[in-house]
Amino acid sequence: MSISNSVIVTDGAPAEPRRKVAVLSKRQRKIRSALVAYSFIAPNFLGFAVFTLGPILFAFALAFMHWDGSNAITFAGFDNFWRLFNDKAFIAAFWNTIIYTVASVPATLLCALGLAVLLNQKIAGRNFFRTAMFFPYVASLVAVAVVWNMIFNPEMGPVNMILYTLGLDPKNMPGWAADRHWAMVTVILFGIWKNMGYYMVIYLAGLQGINAELYEAADLDGANSWQKFIHVTVPQLGPTTFFVTVMLTIQSFKVFDQIFMITQGGPGTSTLVLVYHIYNEAFISWDLGYSSMISLVLFFLVLAVTIFQFRRQREDEA
Amino acid sequence: MRIAGRKITVKTVLLYAIVITVTIVMLMPFAWMLSASLKLSRDVFAFPIEWIPSQPQWQNYVDIWTKIPLALFIYNTSKLTIIVTLLQLLTSSFAAYAFAKLNFPYKNTLFLGYIATIAMPWQVYMVPQFLLMREFGLNNTHLALICLQAFTAFGVFLMRQFYMSIPTELCEAARIDGMNEYQIWARIMLPLSKPALSTLTIFTFVSTWNDFLGPMIYLTKTELKTVQIGLRMFISQYSAEYGLIMAASVVALVPVLIVFLSLQRFFVEGIASTGLKG
């Protein structure tokens, strides 16, 4: 900190800057400080406005257009919207997204909470365990998805081999990603395995915020561990649980990479989800207007969850 | 029972049993990957699993560099990741300082604009963004991906939340000492925000290094491709070379592992102090 010290020493009684400030009128000073503030924001904001805000507005407009990306854009009115209802792939994608969400959100949440409670205790090697649980979250999806595909390979993979040695009939063996009935299960299991470490860390942060006196009071009342968990931990973690639910829900609406790597939306349309459909319509069919209309559906799903979150937060504050 | 002066209860044993089992399940795919990367392709699926190969095929780790331009892919990804992470840290913490500690017209409106886009899935605007980049002639350039990822609302929000927890009196004292706002940001805020900067570094580094859809859309030229896209290309080209695929996967994981392990101690602290927990 020698530099800052020297600044403080040399400008310790800064006659000059102070005089400068005094010369400026109140209005000038206001403008000047606003300019300083804007100069802080500008580098980020300019990039953000051009590459995020602009495209978002463009996406809304594009949903009401017909365009293949090279020929002329034409106005489509609600054509793209009505098309949604007759598009079997879209309907499948919509329901698959909902199924994925309904199945994976509670499961991930419970696993994350359970792990956080376990790893919040004083146990040897706690940091190692925490790091191990978190690692799937940061690991490259392409790399782990390919292992996942190999481990869950219906014919040769170790998972079915273990089931076989446990005495399961090979005829009833799950076909995992290759099987219409098991493909979604495979993708969901993969999602839980990959994401739960992240939400565990959020829960750990939540647990550390709980006042220890509450547990002491519960001890005095003779509560056992389970009673303490139900009557102290769970209610105290309410806001964290709510946050985790919202984050997980939004995240599961956006699921794409793991599906692209494991099932490509198949077999049939059994794991086709909204983002996958957007991708197909845009970059495979070049039907940019229609793909933007599906984006709009995704947007409204996320918006609904976000508004719900805001309402809930207000109620909590009130 | 007592071991080393500590009472060992059934509960403790059960606790360790659960934690160790879950850890094994979580790490199993990585162990399998590592083990398979040292095997001949025909031995990869041998059952029961031979965890430590009797004849480790170190050659796999030599071959992958010649079968695909892996070194080039790693160079491309490193370049992108480092530039994006630095830009993120710089522009986010810079903007966050204004949002947290300065007053200016339309501050709340602007901030609301940022917040509103955090929840917005990138996939909602990936198509118009692609068209825009194409208009700028940025297809098949790394610049497209840098523009895409360097200016996020998330970074600004995360840094701002952390700065809010730093006492404003500190800034006022510095102003009285004659520091200007840029000096306060550089000499007071930045050094104090290491946990938040570490958190943002992990997030940005990991998401840029692992990004898949972005490079897939923008980069079609082999010489521009990233590790993830290269890995996928490798998987489809050499689909039966399991040992090689696993070796390449291990290589793609190593940089993230290093960054994560070196910064992870800041992580819980960072998440806790930036209000990411809600």
Coordinates of C-alpha atoms in Angstrom, one line a residue:
Chain A
M1 CA 0.0 0.0 0.0
S2 CA 3.0 2.3 -0.4
I3 CA 1.4 4.0 -3.4
S4 CA -1.8 4.9 -1.6
N5 CA 0.2 6.1 1.4
S6 CA 2.2 8.4 -0.6
V7 CA -1.0 9.8 -2.1
I8 CA -2.4 10.4 1.3
V9 CA 0.8 12.0 2.4
T10 CA 1.4 14.3 -0.5
D11 CA -2.3 15.2 -0.9
G12 CA -2.8 15.1 2.9
A13 CA -3.9 18.8 3.0
P14 CA -4.8 19.1 -0.7
A15 CA -5.2 22.8 -1.1
E16 CA -5.5 22.5 -4.8
P17 CA -8.3 19.9 -5.3
R18 CA -10.4 21.5 -2.6
R19 CA -10.1 24.9 -4.2
K20 CA -11.1 23.4 -7.5
V21 CA -14.2 21.9 -6.0
A22 CA -15.2 25.2 -4.4
V23 CA -15.0 27.0 -7.8
L24 CA -17.5 24.7 -9.4
S25 CA -21.2 25.4 -8.9
K26 CA -23.5 22.9 -7.4
R27 CA -24.9 22.0 -10.8
Q28 CA -21.5 21.6 -12.3
R29 CA -20.4 19.3 -9.4
K30 CA -23.5 17.2 -9.9
I31 CA -22.9 16.8 -13.7
R32 CA -19.3 16.0 -13.0
S33 CA -20.0 13.3 -10.5
A34 CA -22.6 11.8 -12.8
L35 CA -20.1 11.7 -15.6
V36 CA -17.6 10.0 -13.3
A37 CA -20.3 7.4 -12.4
Y38 CA -21.2 6.9 -16.0
S39 CA -17.6 6.4 -16.9
F40 CA -17.5 3.5 -14.5
I41 CA -20.6 1.9 -16.0
A42 CA -19.8 2.6 -19.7
P43 CA -17.4 -0.2 -20.5
N44 CA -19.7 -2.9 -19.3
F45 CA -22.9 -1.2 -20.4
L46 CA -21.9 -0.6 -24.0
G47 CA -21.1 -4.2 -24.5
F48 CA -24.1 -5.3 -22.6
A49 CA -26.4 -3.0 -24.6
V50 CA -25.1 -4.0 -28.0
F51 CA -24.7 -7.8 -27.4
T52 CA -27.5 -8.5 -24.9
L53 CA -30.2 -5.9 -24.7
G54 CA -30.3 -5.3 -28.4
P55 CA -30.7 -8.9 -29.3
I56 CA -33.3 -9.4 -26.7
L57 CA -35.5 -6.7 -28.2
F58 CA -34.7 -8.1 -31.7
A59 CA -35.9 -11.5 -30.5
F60 CA -39.3 -10.2 -29.6
A61 CA -39.7 -8.6 -33.0
L62 CA -38.4 -11.6 -34.8
A63 CA -41.1 -13.8 -33.3
F64 CA -43.7 -11.9 -35.4
M65 CA -41.7 -12.2 -38.7
H66 CA -40.9 -14.8 -41.3
W67 CA -37.2 -15.1 -42.1
D68 CA -34.8 -17.7 -43.3
G69 CA -31.8 -15.4 -42.6
S70 CA -31.0 -14.6 -46.2
N71 CA -34.1 -13.6 -48.1
A72 CA -36.4 -10.7 -47.2
I73 CA -38.0 -10.5 -43.8
T74 CA -41.8 -10.5 -44.0
F75 CA -44.3 -9.6 -41.3
A76 CA -46.0 -12.8 -40.0
G77 CA -48.5 -11.4 -37.4
F78 CA -49.5 -14.3 -35.2
D79 CA -48.6 -17.0 -37.8
N80 CA -45.7 -18.3 -35.7
F81 CA -47.9 -18.3 -32.6
W82 CA -50.7 -20.3 -34.0
R83 CA -48.2 -22.7 -35.5
L84 CA -47.1 -23.7 -32.0
F85 CA -50.4 -25.5 -31.3
N86 CA -50.1 -27.7 -34.4
D87 CA -46.4 -28.5 -34.0
K88 CA -46.2 -31.9 -32.3
A89 CA -42.5 -31.5 -31.7
F90 CA -43.1 -28.2 -29.9
I91 CA -45.8 -29.8 -27.7
A92 CA -43.5 -32.7 -26.9
A93 CA -40.7 -30.3 -26.1
F94 CA -42.9 -28.2 -23.9
W95 CA -44.1 -31.2 -21.8
N96 CA -40.7 -32.7 -21.7
T97 CA -39.3 -29.5 -20.3
I98 CA -42.0 -29.5 -17.6
I99 CA -41.4 -33.2 -16.9
Y100 CA -37.7 -32.6 -16.6
T101 CA -38.3 -29.7 -14.2
V102 CA -40.9 -31.4 -12.0
A103 CA -38.6 -34.5 -11.7
S104 CA -35.2 -32.9 -11.3
V105 CA -35.9 -29.8 -9.2
P106 CA -37.2 -31.5 -6.0
A107 CA -34.7 -34.4 -6.3
T108 CA -31.7 -32.0 -6.7
L109 CA -32.9 -29.8 -3.9
L110 CA -33.3 -32.7 -1.4
C111 CA -29.9 -34.2 -2.3
A112 CA -28.3 -30.7 -2.0
L113 CA -29.9 -30.0 1.4
G114 CA -29.1 -33.5 2.8
L115 CA -25.5 -33.2 1.7
A116 CA -25.1 -29.7 3.1
V117 CA -26.5 -30.7 6.5
L118 CA -24.1 -33.7 6.5
L119 CA -21.1 -31.7 5.4
N120 CA -21.8 -28.8 7.8
Q121 CA -20.9 -31.1 10.7
K122 CA -17.5 -31.3 12.1
I123 CA -16.1 -34.3 10.3
A124 CA -12.6 -35.1 9.3
G125 CA -11.8 -34.3 5.7
R126 CA -14.9 -32.1 5.4
N127 CA -13.2 -29.8 2.8
F128 CA -12.2 -32.7 0.7
F129 CA -15.8 -34.1 0.7
R130 CA -17.2 -30.7 -0.2
T131 CA -14.8 -30.2 -3.0
A132 CA -15.5 -33.7 -4.4
M133 CA -19.3 -33.0 -4.4
F134 CA -18.8 -29.7 -6.2
F135 CA -16.4 -31.0 -8.9
P136 CA -19.0 -32.5 -11.3
Y137 CA -20.5 -29.0 -11.5
V138 CA -17.3 -27.4 -12.8
A139 CA -16.3 -30.4 -14.9
S140 CA -16.6 -30.0 -18.7
L141 CA -20.0 -31.2 -19.8
V142 CA -18.7 -32.8 -23.0
A143 CA -16.1 -34.8 -21.1
V144 CA -18.4 -36.0 -18.4
A145 CA -21.3 -36.7 -20.8
V146 CA -19.2 -39.0 -22.8
V147 CA -18.2 -41.0 -19.7
W148 CA -21.8 -41.0 -18.7
N149 CA -22.8 -42.5 -22.1
M150 CA -20.1 -45.2 -21.7
I151 CA -21.0 -46.1 -18.1
F152 CA -24.7 -46.3 -18.9
N153 CA -24.1 -48.1 -22.2
P154 CA -26.9 -50.7 -22.3
E155 CA -24.8 -53.6 -23.6
M156 CA -21.3 -53.1 -22.2
G157 CA -21.5 -50.4 -19.6
P158 CA -20.6 -51.1 -16.0
V159 CA -24.0 -50.0 -14.6
N160 CA -25.9 -52.7 -16.5
M161 CA -23.1 -55.1 -15.7
I162 CA -23.6 -54.5 -12.0
L163 CA -27.4 -54.9 -12.4
Y164 CA -26.7 -58.2 -14.2
T165 CA -24.4 -59.5 -11.4
L166 CA -27.1 -58.5 -9.0
G167 CA -29.4 -60.9 -10.8
L168 CA -31.5 -58.7 -13.0
D169 CA -32.7 -60.4 -16.1
P170 CA -30.9 -59.0 -19.2
K171 CA -34.3 -58.7 -21.0
N172 CA -35.6 -56.3 -18.4
M173 CA -32.4 -54.2 -18.3
P174 CA -32.9 -50.5 -18.7
G175 CA -31.8 -49.3 -22.1
W176 CA -30.9 -45.9 -20.7
A177 CA -30.2 -43.2 -23.3
A178 CA -31.2 -45.5 -26.2
D179 CA -34.5 -46.4 -24.7
R180 CA -37.6 -44.2 -25.2
H181 CA -38.8 -44.9 -21.7
W182 CA -35.4 -44.5 -19.9
A183 CA -33.9 -41.7 -21.9
M184 CA -35.4 -38.9 -19.8
V185 CA -34.5 -40.8 -16.6
T186 CA -30.9 -40.9 -17.8
V187 CA -30.8 -37.2 -18.6
I188 CA -32.4 -36.4 -15.2
L189 CA -30.0 -38.5 -13.3
F190 CA -27.1 -36.9 -15.1
G191 CA -28.5 -33.4 -14.2
I192 CA -28.8 -34.3 -10.6
W193 CA -25.3 -35.7 -10.4
K194 CA -23.9 -32.6 -12.2
N195 CA -25.7 -29.8 -10.4
M196 CA -26.3 -30.9 -6.8
G197 CA -22.9 -29.8 -5.6
Y198 CA -23.5 -26.2 -6.6
Y199 CA -26.8 -26.0 -4.6
M200 CA -25.1 -27.8 -1.7
V201 CA -22.6 -24.9 -1.5
I202 CA -25.5 -22.4 -1.5
Y203 CA -27.2 -24.4 1.3
L204 CA -23.9 -24.5 3.2
A205 CA -23.8 -20.7 3.1
G206 CA -27.4 -20.7 4.3
L207 CA -26.7 -23.1 7.2
Q208 CA -23.8 -20.9 8.3
G209 CA -26.2 -18.0 8.6
I210 CA -28.4 -19.7 11.2
N211 CA -28.0 -18.4 14.7
A212 CA -26.4 -21.0 16.9
E213 CA -28.6 -19.8 19.8
L214 CA -31.7 -21.4 18.2
Y215 CA -30.0 -24.8 18.4
E216 CA -29.0 -24.1 22.0
A217 CA -32.6 -23.2 22.9
A218 CA -33.8 -26.4 21.1
D219 CA -31.2 -28.4 23.1
L220 CA -32.6 -27.0 26.3
D221 CA -36.1 -28.1 25.3
G222 CA -34.7 -31.6 24.8
A223 CA -35.0 -31.7 21.1
N224 CA -33.3 -34.5 19.2
S225 CA -31.3 -34.1 15.9
W226 CA -34.3 -34.8 13.7
Q227 CA -36.6 -32.4 15.7
K228 CA -33.9 -29.7 15.4
F229 CA -33.7 -30.3 11.7
I230 CA -37.4 -30.1 11.2
H231 CA -38.2 -27.2 13.6
V232 CA -35.0 -25.1 13.3
T233 CA -33.0 -25.9 10.2
V234 CA -35.7 -26.2 7.7
P235 CA -37.7 -23.1 8.6
Q236 CA -34.5 -21.0 9.0
L237 CA -33.4 -22.2 5.5
G238 CA -36.8 -21.1 4.0
P239 CA -35.4 -18.2 2.0
T240 CA -32.5 -20.3 0.8
T241 CA -34.8 -23.1 -0.3
F242 CA -36.9 -20.7 -2.1
F243 CA -34.0 -19.2 -3.9
V244 CA -32.7 -22.6 -4.8
T245 CA -36.1 -23.7 -6.1
V246 CA -36.3 -20.7 -8.4
M247 CA -32.7 -21.0 -9.6
L248 CA -33.2 -24.7 -10.3
T249 CA -36.5 -24.2 -12.1
I250 CA -35.1 -21.5 -14.4
Q251 CA -32.0 -23.7 -15.0
S252 CA -34.1 -26.7 -15.9
F253 CA -36.2 -24.7 -18.3
K254 CA -32.9 -24.0 -20.1
V255 CA -31.5 -27.5 -20.2
F256 CA -29.7 -28.2 -23.5
D257 CA -26.1 -29.2 -23.4
Q258 CA -26.6 -32.5 -21.6
I259 CA -29.4 -33.5 -23.9
F260 CA -27.3 -32.6 -26.9
M261 CA -24.5 -34.7 -25.7
I262 CA -26.4 -37.7 -24.4
T263 CA -29.7 -38.2 -26.3
Q264 CA -29.9 -35.5 -29.1
G265 CA -33.5 -35.1 -28.1
G266 CA -34.3 -38.7 -28.9
P267 CA -35.2 -41.5 -29.1
G268 CA -38.1 -40.0 -31.1
T269 CA -39.0 -36.9 -29.3
S270 CA -38.7 -38.5 -25.8
T271 CA -36.0 -36.0 -24.6
L272 CA -36.7 -33.1 -26.9
V273 CA -36.9 -29.9 -24.8
L274 CA -37.7 -26.3 -25.6
V275 CA -34.1 -25.1 -26.1
Y276 CA -33.3 -28.0 -28.2
H277 CA -36.3 -27.2 -30.4
I278 CA -35.2 -23.6 -30.6
Y279 CA -31.8 -24.7 -31.7
N280 CA -33.2 -27.1 -34.3
E281 CA -35.6 -24.5 -35.8
A282 CA -32.9 -21.8 -35.9
F283 CA -29.7 -23.5 -36.9
I284 CA -30.9 -26.6 -38.7
S285 CA -34.2 -25.4 -40.3
W286 CA -33.2 -21.7 -40.5
D287 CA -36.8 -20.8 -39.5
L288 CA -35.7 -17.8 -37.5
G289 CA -39.1 -16.3 -36.8
Y290 CA -40.6 -19.5 -35.5
S291 CA -37.6 -20.3 -33.4
S292 CA -37.9 -16.8 -31.8
M293 CA -41.5 -17.5 -31.1
I294 CA -40.5 -20.7 -29.1
S295 CA -37.9 -18.5 -27.4
L296 CA -40.8 -16.2 -26.4
V297 CA -42.6 -19.2 -24.8
L298 CA -39.4 -20.0 -22.9
F299 CA -39.1 -16.3 -21.9
F300 CA -42.6 -16.2 -20.5
L301 CA -42.0 -19.4 -18.5
V302 CA -39.0 -17.9 -16.9
L303 CA -40.8 -14.6 -16.4
A304 CA -43.6 -16.3 -14.6
V305 CA -41.2 -17.9 -12.2
T306 CA -39.3 -14.6 -11.6
I307 CA -42.5 -12.7 -10.9
F308 CA -43.6 -15.4 -8.5
Q309 CA -40.2 -15.0 -6.8
F310 CA -40.6 -11.2 -6.5
R311 CA -44.1 -11.5 -5.0
R312 CA -42.9 -14.0 -2.6
Q313 CA -40.0 -11.9 -1.5
R314 CA -42.2 -8.9 -0.9
E315 CA -44.5 -11.0 1.2
D316 CA -41.5 -12.1 3.2
E317 CA -40.4 -8.6 3.8
A318 CA -43.9 -7.4 4.7
Chain B
M1 CA -16.0 -47.0 22.0
R2 CA -13.3 -44.3 22.1
I3 CA -10.6 -43.6 19.5
A4 CA -8.0 -40.9 20.1
G5 CA -10.0 -39.6 23.0
R6 CA -13.2 -39.1 20.8
K7 CA -16.3 -41.0 21.5
I8 CA -17.3 -43.0 18.4
T9 CA -21.1 -43.3 18.3
V10 CA -23.3 -45.2 15.8
K11 CA -24.4 -41.8 14.5
T12 CA -20.8 -40.9 13.6
V13 CA -20.2 -44.2 11.9
L14 CA -23.4 -43.8 9.9
L15 CA -22.5 -40.2 9.0
Y16 CA -19.1 -41.2 7.6
A17 CA -20.6 -44.2 5.8
I18 CA -23.2 -41.9 4.0
V19 CA -20.7 -39.2 3.2
I20 CA -18.1 -41.6 1.8
T21 CA -20.7 -43.5 -0.2
V22 CA -22.0 -40.4 -1.8
T23 CA -18.5 -39.1 -2.5
I24 CA -17.6 -42.4 -4.2
V25 CA -20.7 -42.1 -6.4
M26 CA -19.9 -38.5 -7.3
L27 CA -16.3 -39.3 -8.2
M28 CA -16.9 -42.7 -9.8
P29 CA -17.3 -41.3 -13.4
F30 CA -14.0 -39.5 -13.0
A31 CA -12.2 -42.5 -11.7
W32 CA -13.6 -44.6 -14.5
M33 CA -12.5 -41.9 -17.0
L34 CA -9.0 -41.8 -15.6
S35 CA -8.8 -45.6 -15.5
A36 CA -10.2 -46.0 -19.1
S37 CA -7.8 -43.4 -20.4
L38 CA -4.9 -45.7 -19.6
K39 CA -6.4 -48.8 -21.3
L40 CA -6.6 -50.3 -24.8
S41 CA -10.0 -49.6 -26.3
R42 CA -10.9 -53.3 -26.2
D43 CA -10.2 -53.4 -22.4
V44 CA -12.3 -50.4 -21.5
F45 CA -15.5 -52.3 -21.0
A46 CA -14.0 -55.3 -19.4
F47 CA -16.0 -56.4 -16.4
P48 CA -15.3 -56.6 -13.4
I49 CA -13.7 -53.2 -13.8
E50 CA -9.9 -53.3 -13.5
W51 CA -9.5 -49.9 -11.8
I52 CA -5.7 -49.8 -12.1
P53 CA -4.7 -51.2 -15.5
S54 CA -1.9 -53.8 -15.3
Q55 CA -0.4 -52.4 -18.4
P56 CA -1.1 -48.6 -18.4
Q57 CA -1.3 -47.3 -21.9
W58 CA 0.5 -44.0 -21.5
Q59 CA 0.7 -43.9 -25.3
N60 CA -2.9 -42.8 -25.3
Y61 CA -1.8 -39.5 -23.8
V62 CA 0.8 -39.1 -26.5
D63 CA -1.4 -40.1 -29.4
I64 CA -4.2 -37.7 -28.7
W65 CA -2.0 -34.7 -29.5
T66 CA -1.4 -36.0 -33.0
K67 CA -4.8 -37.4 -33.8
I68 CA -6.4 -34.0 -33.4
P69 CA -4.8 -30.5 -33.0
L70 CA -5.5 -30.7 -29.3
A71 CA -2.7 -28.2 -28.5
L72 CA -4.2 -25.7 -30.8
F73 CA -7.7 -26.2 -29.3
I74 CA -6.3 -25.7 -25.8
Y75 CA -4.5 -22.6 -27.0
N76 CA -7.7 -21.2 -28.5
T77 CA -9.8 -22.0 -25.3
S78 CA -7.1 -20.6 -23.0
K79 CA -7.0 -17.4 -25.1
L80 CA -10.7 -17.0 -25.0
T81 CA -11.1 -17.9 -21.4
I82 CA -8.3 -15.6 -20.1
I83 CA -9.5 -12.6 -22.2
V84 CA -13.2 -13.1 -21.2
T85 CA -12.4 -13.6 -17.5
L86 CA -10.2 -10.5 -17.4
L87 CA -12.7 -8.4 -19.2
Q88 CA -15.5 -9.7 -16.9
L89 CA -13.6 -8.9 -13.8
L90 CA -12.5 -5.5 -15.0
T91 CA -15.8 -4.2 -16.5
S92 CA -18.0 -5.8 -13.9
S93 CA -16.2 -4.6 -10.8
F94 CA -15.8 -1.1 -12.5
A95 CA -19.6 -0.8 -13.2
A96 CA -20.5 -2.4 -9.8
Y97 CA -18.6 0.3 -8.0
A98 CA -20.8 3.0 -9.5
F99 CA -23.9 1.0 -8.7
A100 CA -22.9 0.3 -5.1
K101 CA -21.2 3.6 -4.0
L102 CA -22.0 6.5 -6.4
N103 CA -25.2 8.4 -7.0
F104 CA -26.3 9.4 -10.5
P105 CA -29.4 9.9 -12.5
Y106 CA -31.3 6.8 -13.7
K107 CA -29.2 4.6 -11.4
N108 CA -32.1 2.4 -10.4
T109 CA -33.6 2.2 -13.8
L110 CA -30.3 1.0 -15.2
F111 CA -29.7 -1.5 -12.5
L112 CA -33.2 -2.9 -12.9
G113 CA -32.3 -3.4 -16.6
Y114 CA -29.3 -5.4 -15.6
I115 CA -31.3 -7.5 -13.0
A116 CA -34.1 -8.2 -15.5
T117 CA -31.7 -9.9 -17.9
I118 CA -30.0 -12.1 -15.4
A119 CA -32.8 -14.6 -15.4
M120 CA -33.2 -14.3 -19.1
P121 CA -32.0 -17.5 -20.8
W122 CA -29.3 -16.9 -23.3
Q123 CA -31.1 -19.2 -25.7
V124 CA -33.9 -16.6 -25.9
Y125 CA -31.7 -14.2 -27.7
M126 CA -29.0 -16.5 -29.2
V127 CA -30.6 -16.3 -32.6
P128 CA -30.8 -12.5 -32.9
Q129 CA -27.3 -12.3 -31.4
F130 CA -26.0 -14.7 -34.0
L131 CA -27.6 -12.5 -36.8
L132 CA -26.1 -9.4 -35.3
M133 CA -22.6 -10.9 -35.1
R134 CA -23.0 -12.1 -38.7
E135 CA -23.9 -8.5 -39.7
F136 CA -20.7 -7.3 -38.0
G137 CA -18.8 -10.0 -39.9
L138 CA -17.7 -11.7 -36.7
N139 CA -18.7 -15.2 -37.6
N140 CA -15.8 -17.6 -37.3
T141 CA -13.9 -15.2 -35.1
H142 CA -13.0 -15.5 -31.5
L143 CA -14.1 -11.9 -31.0
A144 CA -17.7 -13.0 -31.4
L145 CA -17.4 -15.3 -28.4
I146 CA -15.6 -12.6 -26.4
C147 CA -18.3 -10.0 -27.1
L148 CA -20.9 -12.6 -26.1
Q149 CA -19.4 -13.4 -22.7
A150 CA -17.4 -10.5 -21.5
F151 CA -20.2 -8.1 -20.5
T152 CA -22.6 -9.9 -18.3
A153 CA -25.3 -8.6 -16.0
F154 CA -24.4 -11.4 -13.6
G155 CA -20.9 -10.2 -13.0
V156 CA -22.1 -6.6 -12.3
F157 CA -24.7 -7.9 -9.9
L158 CA -22.4 -10.2 -8.1
M159 CA -19.7 -7.6 -7.6
R160 CA -22.3 -4.9 -6.6
Q161 CA -23.7 -7.2 -3.9
F162 CA -20.3 -7.6 -2.4
Y163 CA -19.4 -3.9 -2.6
M164 CA -22.7 -3.1 -0.8
S165 CA -21.3 -5.0 2.2
I166 CA -18.1 -2.8 2.3
P167 CA -18.8 0.3 4.6
T168 CA -19.4 3.5 2.7
E169 CA -17.4 5.4 5.4
L170 CA -14.3 3.8 3.9
C171 CA -14.9 5.5 0.6
E172 CA -15.8 8.8 2.3
A173 CA -12.6 8.7 4.3
A174 CA -10.6 8.1 1.2
R175 CA -12.3 11.0 -0.6
I176 CA -11.4 13.3 2.3
D177 CA -7.8 12.1 1.9
G178 CA -8.0 13.3 -1.7
M179 CA -8.4 10.1 -3.6
N180 CA -10.5 10.3 -6.7
E181 CA -13.2 7.6 -7.4
Y182 CA -10.9 5.7 -9.7
Q183 CA -8.2 5.5 -7.0
I184 CA -10.8 4.3 -4.5
W185 CA -11.9 1.6 -6.8
A186 CA -8.3 0.4 -7.5
R187 CA -6.8 0.8 -4.0
I188 CA -9.7 0.1 -1.7
M189 CA -12.5 -1.8 -3.3
L190 CA -10.5 -4.2 -5.5
P191 CA -8.1 -5.4 -2.7
L192 CA -11.1 -5.9 -0.4
S193 CA -13.2 -7.9 -2.8
K194 CA -10.9 -10.9 -3.3
P195 CA -13.6 -13.4 -2.3
A196 CA -16.1 -11.9 -4.8
L197 CA -13.4 -11.6 -7.5
S198 CA -12.5 -15.3 -6.9
T199 CA -16.1 -16.4 -7.1
L200 CA -16.5 -14.4 -10.4
T201 CA -13.3 -15.8 -11.7
I202 CA -14.3 -19.4 -11.0
F203 CA -17.8 -18.8 -12.6
T204 CA -16.4 -17.1 -15.7
F205 CA -13.4 -19.3 -16.2
V206 CA -15.5 -22.5 -15.8
S207 CA -18.4 -21.3 -18.0
T208 CA -16.1 -20.0 -20.7
W209 CA -13.8 -23.0 -20.7
N210 CA -16.7 -25.4 -20.7
D211 CA -18.9 -23.4 -23.1
F212 CA -20.3 -25.7 -25.8
L213 CA -23.2 -24.2 -27.6
G214 CA -21.5 -20.8 -28.2
P215 CA -18.4 -22.1 -30.0
M216 CA -20.6 -24.7 -31.7
I217 CA -22.7 -22.0 -33.3
Y218 CA -19.9 -19.5 -34.1
L219 CA -16.8 -21.5 -34.9
T220 CA -16.9 -23.8 -37.9
K221 CA -13.2 -23.5 -38.9
T222 CA -11.1 -26.2 -37.3
E223 CA -8.2 -23.9 -36.5
L224 CA -10.6 -21.7 -34.4
K225 CA -12.3 -24.5 -32.4
T226 CA -12.2 -24.8 -28.7
V227 CA -11.4 -27.9 -26.5
Q228 CA -15.0 -28.7 -26.0
I229 CA -15.9 -28.6 -29.7
G230 CA -12.7 -30.4 -30.6
L231 CA -13.4 -33.1 -28.0
R232 CA -16.8 -33.6 -29.5
M233 CA -15.3 -33.7 -33.0
F234 CA -12.9 -36.3 -31.8
I235 CA -15.6 -38.3 -30.2
S236 CA -17.6 -38.6 -33.4
Q237 CA -14.4 -39.2 -35.6
Y238 CA -12.9 -41.9 -33.4
S239 CA -16.1 -43.2 -31.8
A240 CA -14.5 -46.7 -31.1
E241 CA -11.2 -45.4 -29.7
Y242 CA -12.5 -45.3 -26.1
G243 CA -9.1 -45.1 -24.5
L244 CA -8.1 -42.1 -26.6
I245 CA -11.5 -40.4 -26.0
M246 CA -11.1 -40.7 -22.3
A247 CA -7.5 -39.4 -22.4
A248 CA -8.7 -36.4 -24.3
S249 CA -11.5 -35.9 -21.8
V250 CA -9.0 -36.0 -18.9
V251 CA -6.9 -33.4 -20.6
A252 CA -9.9 -31.1 -21.1
L253 CA -10.7 -31.3 -17.4
V254 CA -7.3 -30.5 -16.0
P255 CA -7.2 -26.7 -16.4
V256 CA -10.6 -26.4 -14.7
L257 CA -9.5 -28.7 -11.9
I258 CA -6.4 -26.5 -11.3
V259 CA -8.3 -23.2 -11.2
F260 CA -11.1 -24.7 -9.1
L261 CA -8.8 -26.2 -6.6
S262 CA -6.7 -23.1 -6.2
L263 CA -9.6 -20.8 -5.8
Q264 CA -12.2 -23.0 -4.1
R265 CA -11.4 -21.9 -0.5
F266 CA -12.9 -18.5 -1.5
F267 CA -15.9 -20.1 -3.0
V268 CA -18.3 -20.7 0.0
E269 CA -17.2 -17.4 1.4
G270 CA -17.8 -15.7 -1.9
I271 CA -21.3 -17.2 -2.4
A272 CA -22.2 -16.4 1.2
S273 CA -21.0 -12.8 1.1
T274 CA -22.4 -11.8 -2.3
G275 CA -25.9 -12.8 -1.5
L276 CA -26.0 -15.5 -4.2
K277 CA -27.9 -17.5 -1.7
G278 CA -30.8 -15.1 -1.9

